Amino acid sequence: MSRLLRLAGALAFLLILAGCFTERQNEGHRLYDANCSNCHGESGEGLRQLIPPLAGSDYLKVNRAALACLLRKGANGPMTVNGKLYQQVMPGNATLTDAEITNLLNYVQTSWGNSNEVFTIREVTEQLTGCGGSIVR
Amino acid sequence: MNLTSLRRTLGAFAFVLAGFAGLTSCADKAETADLPEQLPFVGEREIRPRADGGPADTVIATIPDFRLRNQDGQVITNATFGGKVYITDFFFATCPSICPKMQSELLRVYEKFKGDERVHFLSHTIDPAHDSIPVLRDYAQRLGIQNAARWHFATASHDSIFSLARAYMTAAQKDSTVAGGFAHSGAFALIDSQRRIRGVYDGMNPLEVERLMQELPVLLAEEKARAGK
């Protein structure tokens, strides 16, 4: 009897673990939710004319070579995405490592219908070295 | 059952219970649909002793007088919202953290109630030094709000904005340690036609915003009954 109960308890406990703590999301997704989704939206939809979308953004293709430094340094000039002009502040991020930026960018490049070319860490480090922002740990 | 096995059984029971408690704690907290018949009065009660020494009167705190300027350059005061209910929040145009999410949640409420003339919106900038009237106008238009007929994006002196934020129970203060330079909560306050706060909602939490959208009609019904009297 008590063994059965113990088993049930253990099962319930495992269920919780599975429900609450599984690493369902890869690092890129997790970092996106933590650092970007407040502005760009959970599905990369952007916000009207205020924040440009990442889903279906032409900017991601055209400016592929500048994306790592955009994440590191941020932006605040005028910027055209899918033919619309945006001009707000996007904050940079001074602490993400090159590997984290790679995962983040690859999540963006392959989510919400995007199927853009992904990055290698090496490529990201090269881009970041160009703007003095490489962090390798 | 001897004592040890009893103890063991109890232990196992506790284990199971803990397990289920854990389960419910991570299950989605479904919003129950039972709405209050009347929305509460939020905020401090002021106790006013009566001059004749009788029992003190309890007065519900109200929003103080204010005078702001909106994105169209018009002066707005409490009278602008006379006979209306309004929802208010505090933001700034260059906010690097919660504002876009918060404003997109408020936009959801706006979209739902924009057909109802009795519901107005008031967003205060907490960075008046940067958010001039043209900046506010640009921000509003980018959000899809073409003019200030229903949704005001307003500014005033730094001090009056921050004391208003306190009055609306939405904490806002200068804080150089946080990104963007201001600490503020993403709260929405719902104000009735008598300047009283009838609800405070976390604008960063879609479930709370859902609750606001359910409770707003309760307040509107109360207002209608008052107007009919």
mmCIF file of C-alpha atoms in Angstrom:
data_model
loop_
_atom_site.group_PDB
_atom_site.id
_atom_site.type_symbol
_atom_site.label_atom_id
_atom_site.label_comp_id
_atom_site.label_asym_id
_atom_site.label_seq_id
_atom_site.Cartn_x
_atom_site.Cartn_y
_atom_site.Cartn_z
ATOM 1 C CA MET A 1 0.000 0.000 0.000
ATOM 2 C CA SER A 2 2.548 2.539 1.075
ATOM 3 C CA ARG A 3 4.782 1.444 -1.755
ATOM 4 C CA LEU A 4 2.033 2.094 -4.235
ATOM 5 C CA LEU A 5 1.468 5.521 -2.780
ATOM 6 C CA ARG A 6 5.141 6.265 -2.923
ATOM 7 C CA LEU A 7 5.135 5.257 -6.562
ATOM 8 C CA ALA A 8 2.161 7.510 -7.273
ATOM 9 C CA GLY A 9 3.961 10.319 -5.512
ATOM 10 C CA ALA A 10 7.111 9.760 -7.503
ATOM 11 C CA LEU A 11 5.065 9.694 -10.688
ATOM 12 C CA ALA A 12 3.284 12.924 -9.868
ATOM 13 C CA PHE A 13 6.623 14.459 -9.074
ATOM 14 C CA LEU A 14 8.115 13.343 -12.376
ATOM 15 C CA LEU A 15 5.104 14.740 -14.181
ATOM 16 C CA ILE A 16 5.736 18.120 -12.634
ATOM 17 C CA LEU A 17 9.341 17.976 -13.552
ATOM 18 C CA ALA A 18 8.413 17.119 -17.106
ATOM 19 C CA GLY A 19 5.717 19.792 -17.243
ATOM 20 C CA CYS A 20 7.622 22.630 -15.684
ATOM 21 C CA PHE A 21 11.248 22.105 -16.295
ATOM 22 C CA THR A 22 11.824 20.317 -19.571
ATOM 23 C CA GLU A 23 14.170 22.196 -21.823
ATOM 24 C CA ARG A 24 11.550 22.276 -24.539
ATOM 25 C CA GLN A 25 13.102 25.276 -26.071
ATOM 26 C CA ASN A 26 16.542 25.503 -27.423
ATOM 27 C CA GLU A 27 18.795 28.273 -26.283
ATOM 28 C CA GLY A 28 17.978 30.553 -29.201
ATOM 29 C CA HIS A 29 14.280 30.443 -28.406
ATOM 30 C CA ARG A 30 14.899 31.023 -24.706
ATOM 31 C CA LEU A 31 17.186 33.980 -25.370
ATOM 32 C CA TYR A 32 14.681 35.419 -27.802
ATOM 33 C CA ASP A 33 11.888 35.293 -25.234
ATOM 34 C CA ALA A 34 14.122 36.868 -22.610
ATOM 35 C CA ASN A 35 15.676 39.635 -24.699
ATOM 36 C CA CYS A 36 13.613 40.392 -27.749
ATOM 37 C CA SER A 37 9.987 39.293 -27.540
ATOM 38 C CA ASN A 38 8.798 42.281 -25.470
ATOM 39 C CA CYS A 39 9.493 44.426 -28.487
ATOM 40 C CA HIS A 40 9.374 42.233 -31.563
ATOM 41 C CA GLY A 41 6.541 40.042 -30.261
ATOM 42 C CA GLU A 42 6.428 36.363 -29.392
ATOM 43 C CA SER A 43 6.000 35.442 -33.037
ATOM 44 C CA GLY A 44 8.313 38.100 -34.464
ATOM 45 C CA GLU A 45 5.295 40.106 -35.595
ATOM 46 C CA GLY A 46 6.633 43.524 -34.533
ATOM 47 C CA LEU A 47 4.340 46.342 -33.403
ATOM 48 C CA ARG A 48 2.595 48.394 -36.053
ATOM 49 C CA GLN A 49 4.960 51.096 -37.392
ATOM 50 C CA LEU A 50 6.856 51.262 -34.126
ATOM 51 C CA ILE A 51 8.850 48.029 -34.086
ATOM 52 C CA PRO A 52 9.718 46.206 -37.305
ATOM 53 C CA PRO A 53 8.734 42.555 -37.723
ATOM 54 C CA LEU A 54 11.290 39.763 -37.793
ATOM 55 C CA ALA A 55 8.862 37.285 -39.344
ATOM 56 C CA GLY A 56 9.159 37.743 -43.092
ATOM 57 C CA SER A 57 11.613 40.640 -42.742
ATOM 58 C CA ASP A 58 13.618 41.409 -45.873
ATOM 59 C CA TYR A 59 16.179 43.132 -43.668
ATOM 60 C CA LEU A 60 17.347 39.763 -42.367
ATOM 61 C CA LYS A 61 18.397 38.743 -45.860
ATOM 62 C CA VAL A 62 19.674 42.021 -47.206
ATOM 63 C CA ASN A 63 21.703 42.878 -44.136
ATOM 64 C CA ARG A 64 22.774 39.394 -43.126
ATOM 65 C CA ALA A 65 26.376 40.516 -42.713
ATOM 66 C CA ALA A 66 25.429 43.216 -40.198
ATOM 67 C CA LEU A 67 23.039 41.294 -37.949
ATOM 68 C CA ALA A 68 25.483 40.211 -35.226
ATOM 69 C CA CYS A 69 26.683 43.783 -34.728
ATOM 70 C CA LEU A 70 23.076 45.049 -34.770
ATOM 71 C CA LEU A 71 22.318 42.771 -31.808
ATOM 72 C CA ARG A 72 25.495 43.809 -30.017
ATOM 73 C CA LYS A 73 25.308 47.570 -30.628
ATOM 74 C CA GLY A 74 21.625 48.229 -31.174
ATOM 75 C CA ALA A 75 20.291 50.869 -33.573
ATOM 76 C CA ASN A 76 18.461 54.153 -33.509
ATOM 77 C CA GLY A 77 18.647 55.640 -36.951
ATOM 78 C CA PRO A 78 15.966 55.375 -39.598
ATOM 79 C CA MET A 79 15.663 51.830 -40.917
ATOM 80 C CA THR A 80 13.585 50.440 -43.766
ATOM 81 C CA VAL A 81 12.043 46.997 -43.348
ATOM 82 C CA ASN A 82 9.731 45.567 -46.010
ATOM 83 C CA GLY A 83 9.399 49.028 -47.513
ATOM 84 C CA LYS A 84 8.321 50.715 -44.269
ATOM 85 C CA LEU A 85 10.411 53.292 -42.492
ATOM 86 C CA TYR A 86 11.071 52.743 -38.777
ATOM 87 C CA GLN A 87 12.846 55.065 -36.395
ATOM 88 C CA GLN A 88 12.951 53.969 -32.770
ATOM 89 C CA VAL A 89 15.623 52.812 -30.412
ATOM 90 C CA MET A 90 16.692 49.195 -30.405
ATOM 91 C CA PRO A 91 19.003 48.625 -27.423
ATOM 92 C CA GLY A 92 22.260 46.757 -27.884
ATOM 93 C CA ASN A 93 23.337 43.863 -25.718
ATOM 94 C CA ALA A 94 26.811 43.992 -24.217
ATOM 95 C CA THR A 95 26.867 40.628 -22.457
ATOM 96 C CA LEU A 96 25.618 37.902 -24.804
ATOM 97 C CA THR A 97 28.472 35.662 -25.949
ATOM 98 C CA ASP A 98 29.199 35.023 -29.607
ATOM 99 C CA ALA A 99 27.730 31.538 -29.222
ATOM 100 C CA GLU A 100 24.532 32.935 -27.713
ATOM 101 C CA ILE A 101 24.201 35.505 -30.490
ATOM 102 C CA THR A 102 24.649 32.707 -33.014
ATOM 103 C CA ASN A 103 21.839 30.656 -31.466
ATOM 104 C CA LEU A 104 19.629 33.709 -31.212
ATOM 105 C CA LEU A 105 20.165 34.703 -34.834
ATOM 106 C CA ASN A 106 19.618 31.167 -36.036
ATOM 107 C CA TYR A 107 16.358 31.009 -34.124
ATOM 108 C CA VAL A 108 15.251 34.245 -35.819
ATOM 109 C CA GLN A 109 16.437 33.089 -39.241
ATOM 110 C CA THR A 110 14.448 29.852 -39.064
ATOM 111 C CA SER A 111 11.275 30.701 -37.112
ATOM 112 C CA TRP A 112 7.771 31.966 -37.956
ATOM 113 C CA GLY A 113 8.086 30.955 -41.588
ATOM 114 C CA ASN A 114 11.583 32.388 -42.049
ATOM 115 C CA SER A 115 13.961 30.104 -43.875
ATOM 116 C CA ASN A 116 17.070 32.212 -44.164
ATOM 117 C CA GLU A 117 20.634 30.988 -44.240
ATOM 118 C CA VAL A 118 21.903 30.193 -40.737
ATOM 119 C CA PHE A 119 25.192 31.297 -39.160
ATOM 120 C CA THR A 120 28.226 29.464 -37.845
ATOM 121 C CA ILE A 121 29.798 30.733 -34.629
ATOM 122 C CA ARG A 122 32.924 31.501 -36.597
ATOM 123 C CA GLU A 123 31.031 33.754 -38.947
ATOM 124 C CA VAL A 124 29.360 35.553 -36.047
ATOM 125 C CA THR A 125 32.703 36.047 -34.298
ATOM 126 C CA GLU A 126 34.115 37.524 -37.485
ATOM 127 C CA GLN A 127 31.209 39.941 -37.772
ATOM 128 C CA LEU A 128 31.502 40.907 -34.111
ATOM 129 C CA THR A 129 35.245 41.401 -34.309
ATOM 130 C CA GLY A 130 34.484 43.936 -37.028
ATOM 131 C CA CYS A 131 32.584 46.113 -34.546
ATOM 132 C CA GLY A 132 34.823 45.386 -31.574
ATOM 133 C CA GLY A 133 32.127 43.290 -29.902
ATOM 134 C CA SER A 134 33.312 39.694 -29.872
ATOM 135 C CA ILE A 135 32.847 37.859 -26.549
ATOM 136 C CA VAL A 136 34.201 34.316 -26.471
ATOM 137 C CA ARG A 137 34.058 32.366 -23.257
ATOM 138 C CA MET B 1 -1.281 -1.315 10.869
ATOM 139 C CA ASN B 2 1.624 -0.762 13.215
ATOM 140 C CA LEU B 3 3.138 2.583 13.962
ATOM 141 C CA THR B 4 6.024 2.470 11.485
ATOM 142 C CA SER B 5 3.842 1.451 8.593
ATOM 143 C CA LEU B 6 1.362 4.159 9.557
ATOM 144 C CA ARG B 7 4.147 6.677 9.548
ATOM 145 C CA ARG B 8 5.319 5.400 6.208
ATOM 146 C CA THR B 9 1.875 5.611 4.733
ATOM 147 C CA LEU B 10 1.489 9.138 5.996
ATOM 148 C CA GLY B 11 4.864 10.038 4.570
ATOM 149 C CA ALA B 12 3.895 8.639 1.232
ATOM 150 C CA PHE B 13 0.621 10.518 1.363
ATOM 151 C CA ALA B 14 2.460 13.760 1.999
ATOM 152 C CA PHE B 15 4.675 12.980 -0.945
ATOM 153 C CA VAL B 16 1.681 12.462 -3.230
ATOM 154 C CA LEU B 17 0.055 15.616 -1.937
ATOM 155 C CA ALA B 18 3.196 17.616 -2.530
ATOM 156 C CA GLY B 19 3.288 16.186 -6.014
ATOM 157 C CA PHE B 20 -0.223 17.307 -6.788
ATOM 158 C CA ALA B 21 0.304 20.687 -5.214
ATOM 159 C CA GLY B 22 3.211 21.048 -7.588
ATOM 160 C CA LEU B 23 1.038 20.012 -10.499
ATOM 161 C CA THR B 24 -1.645 22.551 -9.819
ATOM 162 C CA SER B 25 0.923 25.235 -9.213
ATOM 163 C CA CYS B 26 2.249 24.922 -12.714
ATOM 164 C CA ALA B 27 -1.059 24.303 -14.415
ATOM 165 C CA ASP B 28 -2.398 27.339 -16.238
ATOM 166 C CA LYS B 29 -4.363 29.447 -13.865
ATOM 167 C CA ALA B 30 -7.571 29.629 -15.790
ATOM 168 C CA GLU B 31 -9.350 32.900 -15.149
ATOM 169 C CA THR B 32 -12.638 32.183 -13.520
ATOM 170 C CA ALA B 33 -15.443 33.931 -15.271
ATOM 171 C CA ASP B 34 -17.307 35.049 -12.161
ATOM 172 C CA LEU B 35 -17.302 38.792 -12.308
ATOM 173 C CA PRO B 36 -17.972 41.052 -9.370
ATOM 174 C CA GLU B 37 -21.315 42.822 -9.496
ATOM 175 C CA GLN B 38 -19.574 46.043 -8.719
ATOM 176 C CA LEU B 39 -15.911 46.857 -9.099
ATOM 177 C CA PRO B 40 -14.072 47.642 -5.877
ATOM 178 C CA PHE B 41 -12.648 51.032 -4.986
ATOM 179 C CA VAL B 42 -8.904 50.743 -5.107
ATOM 180 C CA GLY B 43 -6.595 52.981 -3.162
ATOM 181 C CA GLU B 44 -6.310 54.637 0.136
ATOM 182 C CA ARG B 45 -9.242 55.657 2.198
ATOM 183 C CA GLU B 46 -8.945 59.015 3.787
ATOM 184 C CA ILE B 47 -10.404 59.340 7.253
ATOM 185 C CA ARG B 48 -11.795 62.819 7.797
ATOM 186 C CA PRO B 49 -12.699 63.720 11.356
ATOM 187 C CA ARG B 50 -15.968 65.590 11.477
ATOM 188 C CA ALA B 51 -15.970 69.144 12.784
ATOM 189 C CA ASP B 52 -18.881 68.392 15.111
ATOM 190 C CA GLY B 53 -16.946 65.547 16.706
ATOM 191 C CA GLY B 54 -19.276 62.892 15.281
ATOM 192 C CA PRO B 55 -18.003 59.649 13.724
ATOM 193 C CA ALA B 56 -15.285 60.310 11.135
ATOM 194 C CA ASP B 57 -16.180 60.097 7.462
ATOM 195 C CA THR B 58 -14.284 57.700 5.231
ATOM 196 C CA VAL B 59 -13.609 59.214 1.864
ATOM 197 C CA ILE B 60 -12.321 57.247 -1.081
ATOM 198 C CA ALA B 61 -9.145 58.678 -2.557
ATOM 199 C CA THR B 62 -9.626 60.388 -5.903
ATOM 200 C CA ILE B 63 -7.296 61.369 -8.719
ATOM 201 C CA PRO B 64 -6.014 64.909 -8.022
ATOM 202 C CA ASP B 65 -6.417 67.817 -10.443
ATOM 203 C CA PHE B 66 -4.128 67.568 -13.422
ATOM 204 C CA ARG B 67 -3.245 69.614 -16.465
ATOM 205 C CA LEU B 68 -1.380 67.881 -19.275
ATOM 206 C CA ARG B 69 -0.713 68.404 -22.966
ATOM 207 C CA ASN B 70 -1.526 65.700 -25.477
ATOM 208 C CA GLN B 71 0.050 64.695 -28.797
ATOM 209 C CA ASP B 72 -2.102 67.235 -30.641
ATOM 210 C CA GLY B 73 -0.829 70.010 -28.365
ATOM 211 C CA GLN B 74 -4.202 70.372 -26.616
ATOM 212 C CA VAL B 75 -4.471 70.982 -22.895
ATOM 213 C CA ILE B 76 -6.211 68.113 -21.128
ATOM 214 C CA THR B 77 -7.512 68.123 -17.572
ATOM 215 C CA ASN B 78 -9.801 66.002 -15.440
ATOM 216 C CA ALA B 79 -12.691 67.691 -17.231
ATOM 217 C CA THR B 80 -11.557 66.159 -20.535
ATOM 218 C CA PHE B 81 -12.631 62.831 -19.054
ATOM 219 C CA GLY B 82 -15.842 64.146 -17.474
ATOM 220 C CA GLY B 83 -18.640 61.598 -17.650
ATOM 221 C CA LYS B 84 -16.240 59.033 -19.114
ATOM 222 C CA VAL B 85 -14.160 56.183 -17.826
ATOM 223 C CA TYR B 86 -10.527 55.958 -18.782
ATOM 224 C CA ILE B 87 -7.596 53.614 -18.652
ATOM 225 C CA THR B 88 -4.191 55.038 -17.952
ATOM 226 C CA ASP B 89 -0.582 53.939 -18.077
ATOM 227 C CA PHE B 90 2.954 55.332 -17.970
ATOM 228 C CA PHE B 91 5.531 54.778 -20.703
ATOM 229 C CA PHE B 92 8.271 56.498 -22.653
ATOM 230 C CA ALA B 93 9.045 56.453 -26.333
ATOM 231 C CA THR B 94 12.584 55.139 -26.081
ATOM 232 C CA CYS B 95 11.832 52.563 -23.410
ATOM 233 C CA PRO B 96 14.074 49.558 -24.003
ATOM 234 C CA SER B 97 12.191 47.070 -21.873
ATOM 235 C CA ILE B 98 8.519 46.653 -21.139
ATOM 236 C CA CYS B 99 6.767 49.519 -22.928
ATOM 237 C CA PRO B 100 6.271 48.054 -26.393
ATOM 238 C CA LYS B 101 4.672 44.957 -24.900
ATOM 239 C CA MET B 102 2.609 47.043 -22.514
ATOM 240 C CA GLN B 103 1.427 49.396 -25.264
ATOM 241 C CA SER B 104 0.555 46.484 -27.522
ATOM 242 C CA GLU B 105 -1.578 45.069 -24.691
ATOM 243 C CA LEU B 106 -3.297 48.445 -24.228
ATOM 244 C CA LEU B 107 -3.817 48.525 -27.978
ATOM 245 C CA ARG B 108 -5.749 45.278 -27.599
ATOM 246 C CA VAL B 109 -8.106 46.947 -25.105
ATOM 247 C CA TYR B 110 -8.389 50.001 -27.357
ATOM 248 C CA GLU B 111 -9.279 47.887 -30.379
ATOM 249 C CA LYS B 112 -11.978 46.119 -28.419
ATOM 250 C CA PHE B 113 -13.583 49.271 -26.989
ATOM 251 C CA LYS B 114 -12.881 51.881 -29.623
ATOM 252 C CA GLY B 115 -16.504 51.760 -30.707
ATOM 253 C CA ASP B 116 -17.598 52.894 -27.242
ATOM 254 C CA GLU B 117 -17.437 56.666 -26.825
ATOM 255 C CA ARG B 118 -17.478 56.345 -23.049
ATOM 256 C CA VAL B 119 -14.075 54.669 -22.888
ATOM 257 C CA HIS B 120 -10.931 56.773 -23.190
ATOM 258 C CA PHE B 121 -7.217 56.099 -22.933
ATOM 259 C CA LEU B 122 -4.442 58.175 -21.413
ATOM 260 C CA SER B 123 -0.759 57.282 -21.692
ATOM 261 C CA HIS B 124 1.667 59.523 -19.782
ATOM 262 C CA THR B 125 5.285 59.846 -20.773
ATOM 263 C CA ILE B 126 7.661 59.557 -17.842
ATOM 264 C CA ASP B 127 10.446 61.063 -19.940
ATOM 265 C CA PRO B 128 9.077 64.541 -20.725
ATOM 266 C CA ALA B 129 12.571 65.843 -21.497
ATOM 267 C CA HIS B 130 12.798 63.596 -24.541
ATOM 268 C CA ASP B 131 9.155 62.971 -25.410
ATOM 269 C CA SER B 132 8.131 66.355 -26.801
ATOM 270 C CA ILE B 133 4.722 66.793 -28.394
ATOM 271 C CA PRO B 134 6.036 65.963 -31.910
ATOM 272 C CA VAL B 135 7.723 62.827 -30.515
ATOM 273 C CA LEU B 136 4.474 61.786 -28.843
ATOM 274 C CA ARG B 137 2.507 62.456 -32.019
ATOM 275 C CA ASP B 138 4.902 60.347 -34.057
ATOM 276 C CA TYR B 139 4.775 57.562 -31.480
ATOM 277 C CA ALA B 140 0.958 57.578 -31.399
ATOM 278 C CA GLN B 141 0.690 57.548 -35.164
ATOM 279 C CA ARG B 142 3.159 54.712 -35.464
ATOM 280 C CA LEU B 143 0.972 52.824 -33.056
ATOM 281 C CA GLY B 144 -1.951 53.506 -35.378
ATOM 282 C CA ILE B 145 -3.625 56.206 -33.269
ATOM 283 C CA GLN B 146 -4.237 59.008 -35.751
ATOM 284 C CA ASN B 147 -5.423 61.687 -33.327
ATOM 285 C CA ALA B 148 -6.163 62.272 -29.685
ATOM 286 C CA ALA B 149 -9.934 61.875 -29.946
ATOM 287 C CA ARG B 150 -9.894 58.737 -27.793
ATOM 288 C CA TRP B 151 -6.319 58.007 -26.807
ATOM 289 C CA HIS B 152 -4.176 60.781 -25.392
ATOM 290 C CA PHE B 153 -0.404 60.533 -25.231
ATOM 291 C CA ALA B 154 0.351 63.193 -22.695
ATOM 292 C CA THR B 155 3.184 65.114 -21.117
ATOM 293 C CA ALA B 156 3.648 67.586 -18.266
ATOM 294 C CA SER B 157 6.459 68.585 -15.963
ATOM 295 C CA HIS B 158 8.506 65.743 -14.610
ATOM 296 C CA ASP B 159 7.213 66.319 -11.068
ATOM 297 C CA SER B 160 3.546 66.365 -11.920
ATOM 298 C CA ILE B 161 3.876 63.189 -13.982
ATOM 299 C CA PHE B 162 5.575 61.328 -11.172
ATOM 300 C CA SER B 163 3.118 62.420 -8.534
ATOM 301 C CA LEU B 164 0.281 61.411 -10.860
ATOM 302 C CA ALA B 165 1.896 58.012 -11.286
ATOM 303 C CA ARG B 166 1.711 57.631 -7.521
ATOM 304 C CA ALA B 167 -1.911 58.718 -7.491
ATOM 305 C CA TYR B 168 -2.727 56.108 -10.150
ATOM 306 C CA MET B 169 -0.816 53.500 -8.137
ATOM 307 C CA THR B 170 1.523 52.795 -10.997
ATOM 308 C CA ALA B 171 5.019 53.163 -9.601
ATOM 309 C CA ALA B 172 7.405 55.168 -11.751
ATOM 310 C CA GLN B 173 10.716 56.675 -10.805
ATOM 311 C CA LYS B 174 14.075 57.723 -12.175
ATOM 312 C CA ASP B 175 16.591 54.924 -11.727
ATOM 313 C CA SER B 176 19.929 55.096 -13.454
ATOM 314 C CA THR B 177 20.615 51.440 -12.657
ATOM 315 C CA VAL B 178 17.923 50.115 -14.985
ATOM 316 C CA ALA B 179 18.097 50.122 -18.765
ATOM 317 C CA GLY B 180 16.573 53.297 -20.147
ATOM 318 C CA GLY B 181 16.975 55.218 -16.884
ATOM 319 C CA PHE B 182 13.465 54.788 -15.469
ATOM 320 C CA ALA B 183 11.963 52.093 -13.318
ATOM 321 C CA HIS B 184 8.256 51.710 -13.755
ATOM 322 C CA SER B 185 5.604 49.093 -13.455
ATOM 323 C CA GLY B 186 3.516 48.176 -16.450
ATOM 324 C CA ALA B 187 0.287 48.774 -14.581
ATOM 325 C CA PHE B 188 -2.972 49.941 -16.146
ATOM 326 C CA ALA B 189 -5.391 51.800 -13.879
ATOM 327 C CA LEU B 190 -9.116 51.997 -14.597
ATOM 328 C CA ILE B 191 -10.727 55.281 -13.495
ATOM 329 C CA ASP B 192 -14.439 55.945 -13.194
ATOM 330 C CA SER B 193 -16.292 59.181 -13.983
ATOM 331 C CA GLN B 194 -15.935 60.238 -10.331
ATOM 332 C CA ARG B 195 -12.115 60.168 -10.455
ATOM 333 C CA ARG B 196 -11.901 56.954 -8.445
ATOM 334 C CA ILE B 197 -9.627 54.012 -9.226
ATOM 335 C CA ARG B 198 -11.711 50.905 -9.865
ATOM 336 C CA GLY B 199 -9.017 48.465 -10.890
ATOM 337 C CA VAL B 200 -5.263 48.128 -11.323
ATOM 338 C CA TYR B 201 -4.010 45.520 -13.810
ATOM 339 C CA ASP B 202 -0.581 44.287 -14.781
ATOM 340 C CA GLY B 203 -0.285 45.416 -18.382
ATOM 341 C CA MET B 204 2.509 42.921 -19.026
ATOM 342 C CA ASN B 205 0.271 39.970 -18.274
ATOM 343 C CA PRO B 206 -2.262 39.104 -21.001
ATOM 344 C CA LEU B 207 -4.485 37.333 -18.453
ATOM 345 C CA GLU B 208 -4.700 40.490 -16.361
ATOM 346 C CA VAL B 209 -5.502 42.494 -19.473
ATOM 347 C CA GLU B 210 -8.224 39.943 -20.229
ATOM 348 C CA ARG B 211 -9.617 40.620 -16.739
ATOM 349 C CA LEU B 212 -9.619 44.355 -17.446
ATOM 350 C CA MET B 213 -11.600 43.760 -20.625
ATOM 351 C CA GLN B 214 -14.135 41.694 -18.679
ATOM 352 C CA GLU B 215 -14.446 44.161 -15.828
ATOM 353 C CA LEU B 216 -14.746 47.298 -17.939
ATOM 354 C CA PRO B 217 -18.366 46.534 -18.958
ATOM 355 C CA VAL B 218 -19.226 46.082 -15.262
ATOM 356 C CA LEU B 219 -18.074 49.635 -14.632
ATOM 357 C CA LEU B 220 -19.875 50.905 -17.721
ATOM 358 C CA ALA B 221 -23.110 49.376 -16.463
ATOM 359 C CA GLU B 222 -22.639 51.136 -13.131
ATOM 360 C CA GLU B 223 -21.983 54.437 -14.929
ATOM 361 C CA LYS B 224 -25.087 53.995 -17.010
ATOM 362 C CA ALA B 225 -27.183 53.374 -13.908
ATOM 363 C CA ARG B 226 -25.717 56.499 -12.293
ATOM 364 C CA ALA B 227 -26.418 58.627 -15.366
ATOM 365 C CA GLY B 228 -29.978 57.312 -15.479
ATOM 366 C CA LYS B 229 -30.680 58.359 -11.904
#
